[in-house]
PDB file of C-alpha atoms in Angstrom:
ATOM      1  CA  GLY A   1     130.458 105.170 125.674  1.00 76.00           C
ATOM      2  CA  GLU A   2     133.890 103.741 126.391  1.00 83.00           C
ATOM      3  CA  ASN A   3     134.101 100.053 127.163  1.00 90.00           C
ATOM      4  CA  VAL A   4     137.220  98.352 128.498  1.00 95.00           C
ATOM      5  CA  GLU A   5     137.502  94.572 128.418  1.00 96.00           C
ATOM      6  CA  GLN A   6     140.177  92.901 130.531  1.00 97.00           C
ATOM      7  CA  HIS A   7     141.406  89.309 130.345  1.00 97.00           C
ATOM      8  CA  PRO A   8     141.930  86.987 132.038  1.00 97.00           C
ATOM      9  CA  SER A   9     139.812  87.476 135.151  1.00 95.00           C
ATOM     10  CA  THR A  10     142.121  85.214 137.135  1.00 97.00           C
ATOM     11  CA  LEU A  11     145.725  84.259 136.490  1.00 98.00           C
ATOM     12  CA  SER A  12     147.964  81.907 138.414  1.00 98.00           C
ATOM     13  CA  VAL A  13     151.684  81.676 137.656  1.00 98.00           C
ATOM     14  CA  GLN A  14     154.720  80.109 139.263  1.00 98.00           C
ATOM     15  CA  GLU A  15     157.101  82.402 141.050  1.00 98.00           C
ATOM     16  CA  GLY A  16     159.754  83.575 138.638  1.00 97.00           C
ATOM     17  CA  ASP A  17     157.573  83.160 135.566  1.00 98.00           C
ATOM     18  CA  SER A  18     156.035  86.001 133.573  1.00 98.00           C
ATOM     19  CA  ALA A  19     152.446  87.212 133.708  1.00 98.00           C
ATOM     20  CA  VAL A  20     150.554  89.002 130.939  1.00 98.00           C
ATOM     21  CA  ILE A  21     147.219  90.787 131.273  1.00 98.00           C
ATOM     22  CA  LYS A  22     145.438  92.180 128.237  1.00 98.00           C
ATOM     23  CA  CYS A  23     142.875  94.944 127.778  1.00 98.00           C
ATOM     24  CA  THR A  24     140.926  96.233 124.812  1.00 97.00           C
ATOM     25  CA  TYR A  25     139.109  99.541 124.592  1.00 95.00           C
ATOM     26  CA  SER A  26     136.448 100.927 122.316  1.00 92.00           C
ATOM     27  CA  ASP A  27     136.998 104.705 122.134  1.00 87.00           C
ATOM     28  CA  SER A  28     139.645 105.521 119.549  1.00 85.00           C
ATOM     29  CA  ALA A  29     140.054 108.957 121.165  1.00 85.00           C
ATOM     30  CA  SER A  30     141.413 107.423 124.383  1.00 89.00           C
ATOM     31  CA  ASN A  31     144.936 108.713 124.980  1.00 89.00           C
ATOM     32  CA  TYR A  32     145.953 107.611 128.463  1.00 92.00           C
ATOM     33  CA  PHE A  33     146.099 104.069 129.790  1.00 95.00           C
ATOM     34  CA  PRO A  34     147.025 103.501 133.451  1.00 96.00           C
ATOM     35  CA  TRP A  35     147.398 100.223 135.303  1.00 98.00           C
ATOM     36  CA  TYR A  36     146.503  99.957 138.978  1.00 97.00           C
ATOM     37  CA  LYS A  37     147.383  97.282 141.519  1.00 97.00           C
ATOM     38  CA  GLN A  38     145.022  96.650 144.411  1.00 96.00           C
ATOM     39  CA  GLU A  39     146.136  94.420 147.254  1.00 95.00           C
ATOM     40  CA  LEU A  40     143.533  92.891 149.519  1.00 91.00           C
ATOM     41  CA  GLY A  41     141.911  95.532 151.691  1.00 88.00           C
ATOM     42  CA  LYS A  42     143.993  98.339 150.216  1.00 92.00           C
ATOM     43  CA  ARG A  43     143.511 101.184 147.805  1.00 95.00           C
ATOM     44  CA  PRO A  44     144.265 100.907 144.064  1.00 95.00           C
ATOM     45  CA  GLN A  45     147.759 102.182 143.380  1.00 95.00           C
ATOM     46  CA  LEU A  46     149.173 103.227 140.035  1.00 96.00           C
ATOM     47  CA  ILE A  47     151.997 100.961 138.939  1.00 97.00           C
ATOM     48  CA  ILE A  48     152.599 102.122 135.375  1.00 97.00           C
ATOM     49  CA  ASP A  49     150.859 104.142 132.686  1.00 95.00           C
ATOM     50  CA  ILE A  50     151.288 104.806 128.993  1.00 94.00           C
ATOM     51  CA  ARG A  51     150.180 107.639 126.768  1.00 90.00           C
ATOM     52  CA  SER A  52     149.071 107.317 123.193  1.00 84.00           C
ATOM     53  CA  ASN A  53     152.234 108.774 121.696  1.00 84.00           C
ATOM     54  CA  VAL A  54     154.371 105.780 122.699  1.00 86.00           C
ATOM     55  CA  GLY A  55     154.069 102.078 122.039  1.00 92.00           C
ATOM     56  CA  GLU A  56     155.913 100.666 125.014  1.00 95.00           C
ATOM     57  CA  LYS A  57     157.052 101.683 128.476  1.00 95.00           C
ATOM     58  CA  LYS A  58     159.103  99.746 130.988  1.00 97.00           C
ATOM     59  CA  ASP A  59     159.796 100.151 134.697  1.00 95.00           C
ATOM     60  CA  GLN A  60     162.028  97.426 136.116  1.00 96.00           C
ATOM     61  CA  ARG A  61     160.003  94.185 136.011  1.00 97.00           C
ATOM     62  CA  ILE A  62     156.862  95.837 134.694  1.00 98.00           C
ATOM     63  CA  ALA A  63     156.160  96.849 131.110  1.00 98.00           C
ATOM     64  CA  VAL A  64     153.139  98.032 129.199  1.00 98.00           C
ATOM     65  CA  THR A  65     152.599  97.861 125.452  1.00 97.00           C
ATOM     66  CA  LEU A  66     150.011  99.787 123.447  1.00 96.00           C
ATOM     67  CA  ASN A  67     148.644  99.059 119.990  1.00 95.00           C
ATOM     68  CA  LYS A  68     146.452 102.009 119.053  1.00 92.00           C
ATOM     69  CA  THR A  69     145.447 100.560 115.717  1.00 92.00           C
ATOM     70  CA  ALA A  70     144.072  97.432 117.307  1.00 94.00           C
ATOM     71  CA  LYS A  71     142.921  99.339 120.425  1.00 94.00           C
ATOM     72  CA  HIS A  72     144.549  97.053 122.912  1.00 95.00           C
ATOM     73  CA  PHE A  73     147.207  97.332 125.592  1.00 97.00           C
ATOM     74  CA  SER A  74     148.905  94.810 127.818  1.00 98.00           C
ATOM     75  CA  LEU A  75     150.692  94.601 131.147  1.00 98.00           C
ATOM     76  CA  HIS A  76     153.746  92.372 131.377  1.00 98.00           C
ATOM     77  CA  ILE A  77     155.304  91.365 134.691  1.00 98.00           C
ATOM     78  CA  THR A  78     158.564  89.425 134.510  1.00 98.00           C
ATOM     79  CA  GLU A  79     160.310  87.406 137.233  1.00 98.00           C
ATOM     80  CA  THR A  80     157.142  87.391 139.315  1.00 98.00           C
ATOM     81  CA  GLN A  81     157.393  87.428 143.099  1.00 97.00           C
ATOM     82  CA  PRO A  82     154.846  86.558 145.824  1.00 96.00           C
ATOM     83  CA  GLU A  83     154.291  90.262 146.523  1.00 96.00           C
ATOM     84  CA  ASP A  84     152.985  90.661 142.973  1.00 98.00           C
ATOM     85  CA  SER A  85     149.848  88.779 144.044  1.00 98.00           C
ATOM     86  CA  ALA A  86     146.969  91.276 143.833  1.00 97.00           C
ATOM     87  CA  VAL A  87     144.117  92.419 141.622  1.00 96.00           C
ATOM     88  CA  TYR A  88     145.257  94.442 138.630  1.00 98.00           C
ATOM     89  CA  PHE A  89     143.010  96.932 136.821  1.00 97.00           C
ATOM     90  CA  CYS A  90     143.578  98.520 133.455  1.00 97.00           C
ATOM     91  CA  ALA A  91     141.830 101.742 132.507  1.00 96.00           C
ATOM     92  CA  ALA A  92     141.376 104.037 129.540  1.00 94.00           C
ATOM     93  CA  THR A  93     140.354 107.666 129.329  1.00 86.00           C
ATOM     94  CA  TRP A  94     136.925 108.579 128.010  1.00 81.00           C
ATOM     95  CA  GLY A  95     136.361 112.241 127.329  1.00 75.00           C
ATOM     96  CA  ALA A  96     137.890 114.691 129.757  1.00 72.00           C
ATOM     97  CA  GLN A  97     139.187 113.286 133.035  1.00 77.00           C
ATOM     98  CA  LYS A  98     137.036 110.181 133.008  1.00 86.00           C
ATOM     99  CA  LEU A  99     138.649 106.793 133.456  1.00 90.00           C
ATOM    100  CA  VAL A 100     136.822 103.616 132.507  1.00 92.00           C
ATOM    101  CA  PHE A 101     138.224 100.564 134.255  1.00 94.00           C
ATOM    102  CA  GLY A 102     138.471  96.961 133.179  1.00 96.00           C
ATOM    103  CA  GLN A 103     136.918  94.233 135.294  1.00 95.00           C
ATOM    104  CA  GLY A 104     140.166  93.361 137.007  1.00 95.00           C
ATOM    105  CA  THR A 105     142.533  90.380 136.995  1.00 97.00           C
ATOM    106  CA  ARG A 106     143.257  88.476 140.176  1.00 96.00           C
ATOM    107  CA  LEU A 107     146.913  87.450 139.903  1.00 98.00           C
ATOM    108  CA  THR A 108     148.228  84.719 142.183  1.00 98.00           C
ATOM    109  CA  ILE A 109     151.930  83.936 142.349  1.00 97.00           C
ATOM    110  CA  ASN A 110     152.564  80.391 143.502  1.00 95.00           C
ATOM    111  CA  PRO A 111     155.808  79.842 145.419  1.00 91.00           C
TER     112      PRO A 111
ATOM    113  CA  GLU B   1     149.735 106.718 151.713  1.00 62.00           C
ATOM    114  CA  THR B   2     148.401 109.861 153.434  1.00 76.00           C
ATOM    115  CA  GLY B   3     147.894 111.912 150.267  1.00 94.00           C
ATOM    116  CA  VAL B   4     144.189 111.098 150.059  1.00 97.00           C
ATOM    117  CA  THR B   5     142.299 110.226 153.234  1.00 97.00           C
ATOM    118  CA  GLN B   6     138.753 109.027 153.721  1.00 98.00           C
ATOM    119  CA  THR B   7     136.509 108.792 156.768  1.00 97.00           C
ATOM    120  CA  PRO B   8     134.925 106.741 158.068  1.00 97.00           C
ATOM    121  CA  ARG B   9     136.705 103.592 156.912  1.00 97.00           C
ATOM    122  CA  HIS B  10     133.694 101.434 157.702  1.00 97.00           C
ATOM    123  CA  LEU B  11     130.013 102.385 157.900  1.00 97.00           C
ATOM    124  CA  VAL B  12     126.899 100.365 158.582  1.00 96.00           C
ATOM    125  CA  MET B  13     123.588 102.105 158.050  1.00 93.00           C
ATOM    126  CA  GLY B  14     119.910 101.340 157.767  1.00 91.00           C
ATOM    127  CA  MET B  15     117.905 102.226 154.706  1.00 89.00           C
ATOM    128  CA  THR B  16     116.291 105.205 156.415  1.00 89.00           C
ATOM    129  CA  ASN B  17     119.517 106.689 157.787  1.00 89.00           C
ATOM    130  CA  LYS B  18     121.353 109.745 156.527  1.00 94.00           C
ATOM    131  CA  LYS B  19     125.117 109.629 156.601  1.00 96.00           C
ATOM    132  CA  SER B  20     128.033 111.325 154.888  1.00 97.00           C
ATOM    133  CA  LEU B  21     131.383 110.130 153.597  1.00 98.00           C
ATOM    134  CA  LYS B  22     134.328 112.486 153.699  1.00 98.00           C
ATOM    135  CA  CYS B  23     137.407 112.688 151.509  1.00 98.00           C
ATOM    136  CA  GLU B  24     140.380 114.993 151.901  1.00 98.00           C
ATOM    137  CA  GLN B  25     143.406 115.337 149.636  1.00 97.00           C
ATOM    138  CA  HIS B  26     146.730 116.857 150.638  1.00 96.00           C
ATOM    139  CA  LEU B  27     148.306 116.810 147.192  1.00 95.00           C
ATOM    140  CA  GLY B  28     147.349 120.271 145.951  1.00 94.00           C
ATOM    141  CA  HIS B  29     145.138 118.762 143.276  1.00 94.00           C
ATOM    142  CA  ASN B  30     142.190 120.455 141.624  1.00 93.00           C
ATOM    143  CA  ALA B  31     140.069 117.481 140.572  1.00 94.00           C
ATOM    144  CA  MET B  32     138.325 114.991 142.845  1.00 95.00           C
ATOM    145  CA  TYR B  33     136.316 111.881 142.087  1.00 96.00           C
ATOM    146  CA  TRP B  34     133.941 109.394 143.698  1.00 97.00           C
ATOM    147  CA  TYR B  35     134.017 105.763 142.582  1.00 97.00           C
ATOM    148  CA  LYS B  36     131.967 102.744 143.621  1.00 97.00           C
ATOM    149  CA  GLN B  37     133.636  99.328 143.818  1.00 96.00           C
ATOM    150  CA  SER B  38     131.367  96.314 144.188  1.00 93.00           C
ATOM    151  CA  ALA B  39     132.289  92.661 144.363  1.00 84.00           C
ATOM    152  CA  LYS B  40     132.819  91.236 140.888  1.00 70.00           C
ATOM    153  CA  LYS B  41     132.398  94.652 139.228  1.00 77.00           C
ATOM    154  CA  PRO B  42     134.942  97.110 137.923  1.00 81.00           C
ATOM    155  CA  LEU B  43     135.485 100.482 139.487  1.00 92.00           C
ATOM    156  CA  GLU B  44     132.509 102.640 138.503  1.00 93.00           C
ATOM    157  CA  LEU B  45     132.930 106.392 138.223  1.00 93.00           C
ATOM    158  CA  MET B  46     130.181 108.289 140.030  1.00 96.00           C
ATOM    159  CA  PHE B  47     131.095 111.976 140.116  1.00 96.00           C
ATOM    160  CA  VAL B  48     133.876 114.288 138.975  1.00 94.00           C
ATOM    161  CA  TYR B  49     134.643 117.727 140.393  1.00 94.00           C
ATOM    162  CA  ASN B  50     137.035 120.236 138.858  1.00 90.00           C
ATOM    163  CA  PHE B  51     137.924 123.345 140.812  1.00 88.00           C
ATOM    164  CA  LYS B  52     134.860 122.699 143.039  1.00 88.00           C
ATOM    165  CA  GLU B  53     132.498 122.440 140.059  1.00 90.00           C
ATOM    166  CA  GLN B  54     130.767 119.175 139.231  1.00 90.00           C
ATOM    167  CA  THR B  55     131.703 118.175 135.697  1.00 88.00           C
ATOM    168  CA  GLU B  56     130.390 114.627 135.632  1.00 88.00           C
ATOM    169  CA  ASN B  57     127.448 112.750 137.087  1.00 89.00           C
ATOM    170  CA  ASN B  58     127.545 109.228 135.742  1.00 87.00           C
ATOM    171  CA  SER B  59     123.782 108.627 136.008  1.00 90.00           C
ATOM    172  CA  VAL B  60     124.002 108.220 139.763  1.00 95.00           C
ATOM    173  CA  PRO B  61     120.697 107.912 141.694  1.00 95.00           C
ATOM    174  CA  SER B  62     119.689 111.010 143.633  1.00 95.00           C
ATOM    175  CA  ARG B  63     120.024 109.177 146.956  1.00 96.00           C
ATOM    176  CA  PHE B  64     123.756 109.908 146.506  1.00 97.00           C
ATOM    177  CA  SER B  65     124.463 113.622 146.778  1.00 97.00           C
ATOM    178  CA  PRO B  66     128.032 114.930 146.396  1.00 97.00           C
ATOM    179  CA  GLU B  67     129.396 118.161 147.774  1.00 97.00           C
ATOM    180  CA  CYS B  68     132.739 119.826 147.094  1.00 96.00           C
ATOM    181  CA  PRO B  69     133.216 122.940 149.256  1.00 95.00           C
ATOM    182  CA  ASN B  70     136.826 123.428 148.101  1.00 94.00           C
ATOM    183  CA  SER B  71     139.469 121.665 146.040  1.00 91.00           C
ATOM    184  CA  SER B  72     140.729 119.703 149.043  1.00 95.00           C
ATOM    185  CA  HIS B  73     137.481 118.281 150.369  1.00 97.00           C
ATOM    186  CA  LEU B  74     134.794 116.104 148.876  1.00 98.00           C
ATOM    187  CA  PHE B  75     131.718 114.667 150.545  1.00 98.00           C
ATOM    188  CA  LEU B  76     129.170 112.074 149.555  1.00 98.00           C
ATOM    189  CA  HIS B  77     125.857 112.453 151.355  1.00 97.00           C
ATOM    190  CA  LEU B  78     123.818 109.279 151.598  1.00 96.00           C
ATOM    191  CA  HIS B  79     120.065 109.103 152.100  1.00 94.00           C
ATOM    192  CA  THR B  80     117.525 106.292 151.797  1.00 94.00           C
ATOM    193  CA  LEU B  81     120.040 103.819 150.440  1.00 94.00           C
ATOM    194  CA  GLN B  82     119.264 100.302 149.292  1.00 94.00           C
ATOM    195  CA  PRO B  83     121.079  97.078 150.243  1.00 94.00           C
ATOM    196  CA  GLU B  84     122.522  96.925 146.725  1.00 93.00           C
ATOM    197  CA  ASP B  85     124.357 100.165 147.476  1.00 95.00           C
ATOM    198  CA  SER B  86     126.641  98.236 149.814  1.00 96.00           C
ATOM    199  CA  ALA B  87     130.129  98.568 148.359  1.00 96.00           C
ATOM    200  CA  LEU B  88     133.545 100.140 148.786  1.00 96.00           C
ATOM    201  CA  TYR B  89     133.381 103.855 147.994  1.00 98.00           C
ATOM    202  CA  LEU B  90     136.671 105.250 146.803  1.00 98.00           C
ATOM    203  CA  CYS B  91     137.675 108.852 146.492  1.00 98.00           C
ATOM    204  CA  ALA B  92     140.455 109.941 144.145  1.00 96.00           C
ATOM    205  CA  SER B  93     142.166 113.166 143.182  1.00 95.00           C
ATOM    206  CA  SER B  94     144.277 114.401 140.293  1.00 93.00           C
ATOM    207  CA  GLN B  95     145.962 117.587 139.096  1.00 91.00           C
ATOM    208  CA  GLY B  96     142.983 118.505 136.958  1.00 84.00           C
ATOM    209  CA  ASN B  97     144.902 119.109 133.749  1.00 71.00           C
ATOM    210  CA  GLY B  98     142.529 117.157 131.592  1.00 64.00           C
ATOM    211  CA  GLY B  99     142.106 113.534 130.718  1.00 60.00           C
ATOM    212  CA  THR B 100     145.679 112.379 131.078  1.00 73.00           C
ATOM    213  CA  ASP B 101     146.629 113.098 134.644  1.00 83.00           C
ATOM    214  CA  THR B 102     147.171 110.371 137.193  1.00 89.00           C
ATOM    215  CA  GLN B 103     144.444 109.705 139.728  1.00 93.00           C
ATOM    216  CA  TYR B 104     145.443 108.907 143.308  1.00 95.00           C
ATOM    217  CA  PHE B 105     143.016 106.922 145.407  1.00 97.00           C
ATOM    218  CA  GLY B 106     142.070 107.082 149.054  1.00 97.00           C
ATOM    219  CA  PRO B 107     141.695 103.925 151.171  1.00 96.00           C
ATOM    220  CA  GLY B 108     137.943 103.805 150.694  1.00 97.00           C
ATOM    221  CA  THR B 109     134.886 103.572 152.931  1.00 97.00           C
ATOM    222  CA  ARG B 110     133.363 100.104 153.229  1.00 96.00           C
ATOM    223  CA  LEU B 111     129.606 100.752 153.319  1.00 97.00           C
ATOM    224  CA  THR B 112     127.043  98.187 154.402  1.00 96.00           C
ATOM    225  CA  VAL B 113     123.355  99.000 154.021  1.00 95.00           C
ATOM    226  CA  LEU B 114     121.034  96.839 156.088  1.00 93.00           C
TER     227      LEU B 114
END
């Protein structure tokens, strides 16, 4: 079945710096790759997603890149702010309507 | 934040109890999901329902029994649970167009099994 590996498990950056989280997946048929942000005690919320027909997508300070050949995708957050502190999950589709999630990255923004 | 709601938000139960978790979505979606989120583990898919029909059971033990009476409501019936079943149970919904539609999560039920 699909396996999604996410790295690093924890990441600490200075406010204003950039943060990068990377994921690899195993199923070459995967065609949808969402990223979710989960703040402490709250639900996971979609922050950005990318489909297999594009290589990059950007939304203000957040961008995602996809390399289908290498089967990896990355989340980039620029000009980080304290409110970016959270756990971030990547995911990839497996079959119809199934999402397989990575293990999560706990991002801490240091003021 | 009110698109997908879950009740109760917190539940403590003994191993011999029977309880149910409820999820309701107000987004007009046709697919609903149950996930389990444990400490130090990724979100694990449990069940998928499309148009009230179960389309996925991810090898979930029979002590978890889902029910989907309509596209807006999803239940998870719990019976004879084990302490290792303690976790955050998240419900999600999506349009139901296939594998590429966005899933929206509820706030979760924090379950503790004593």
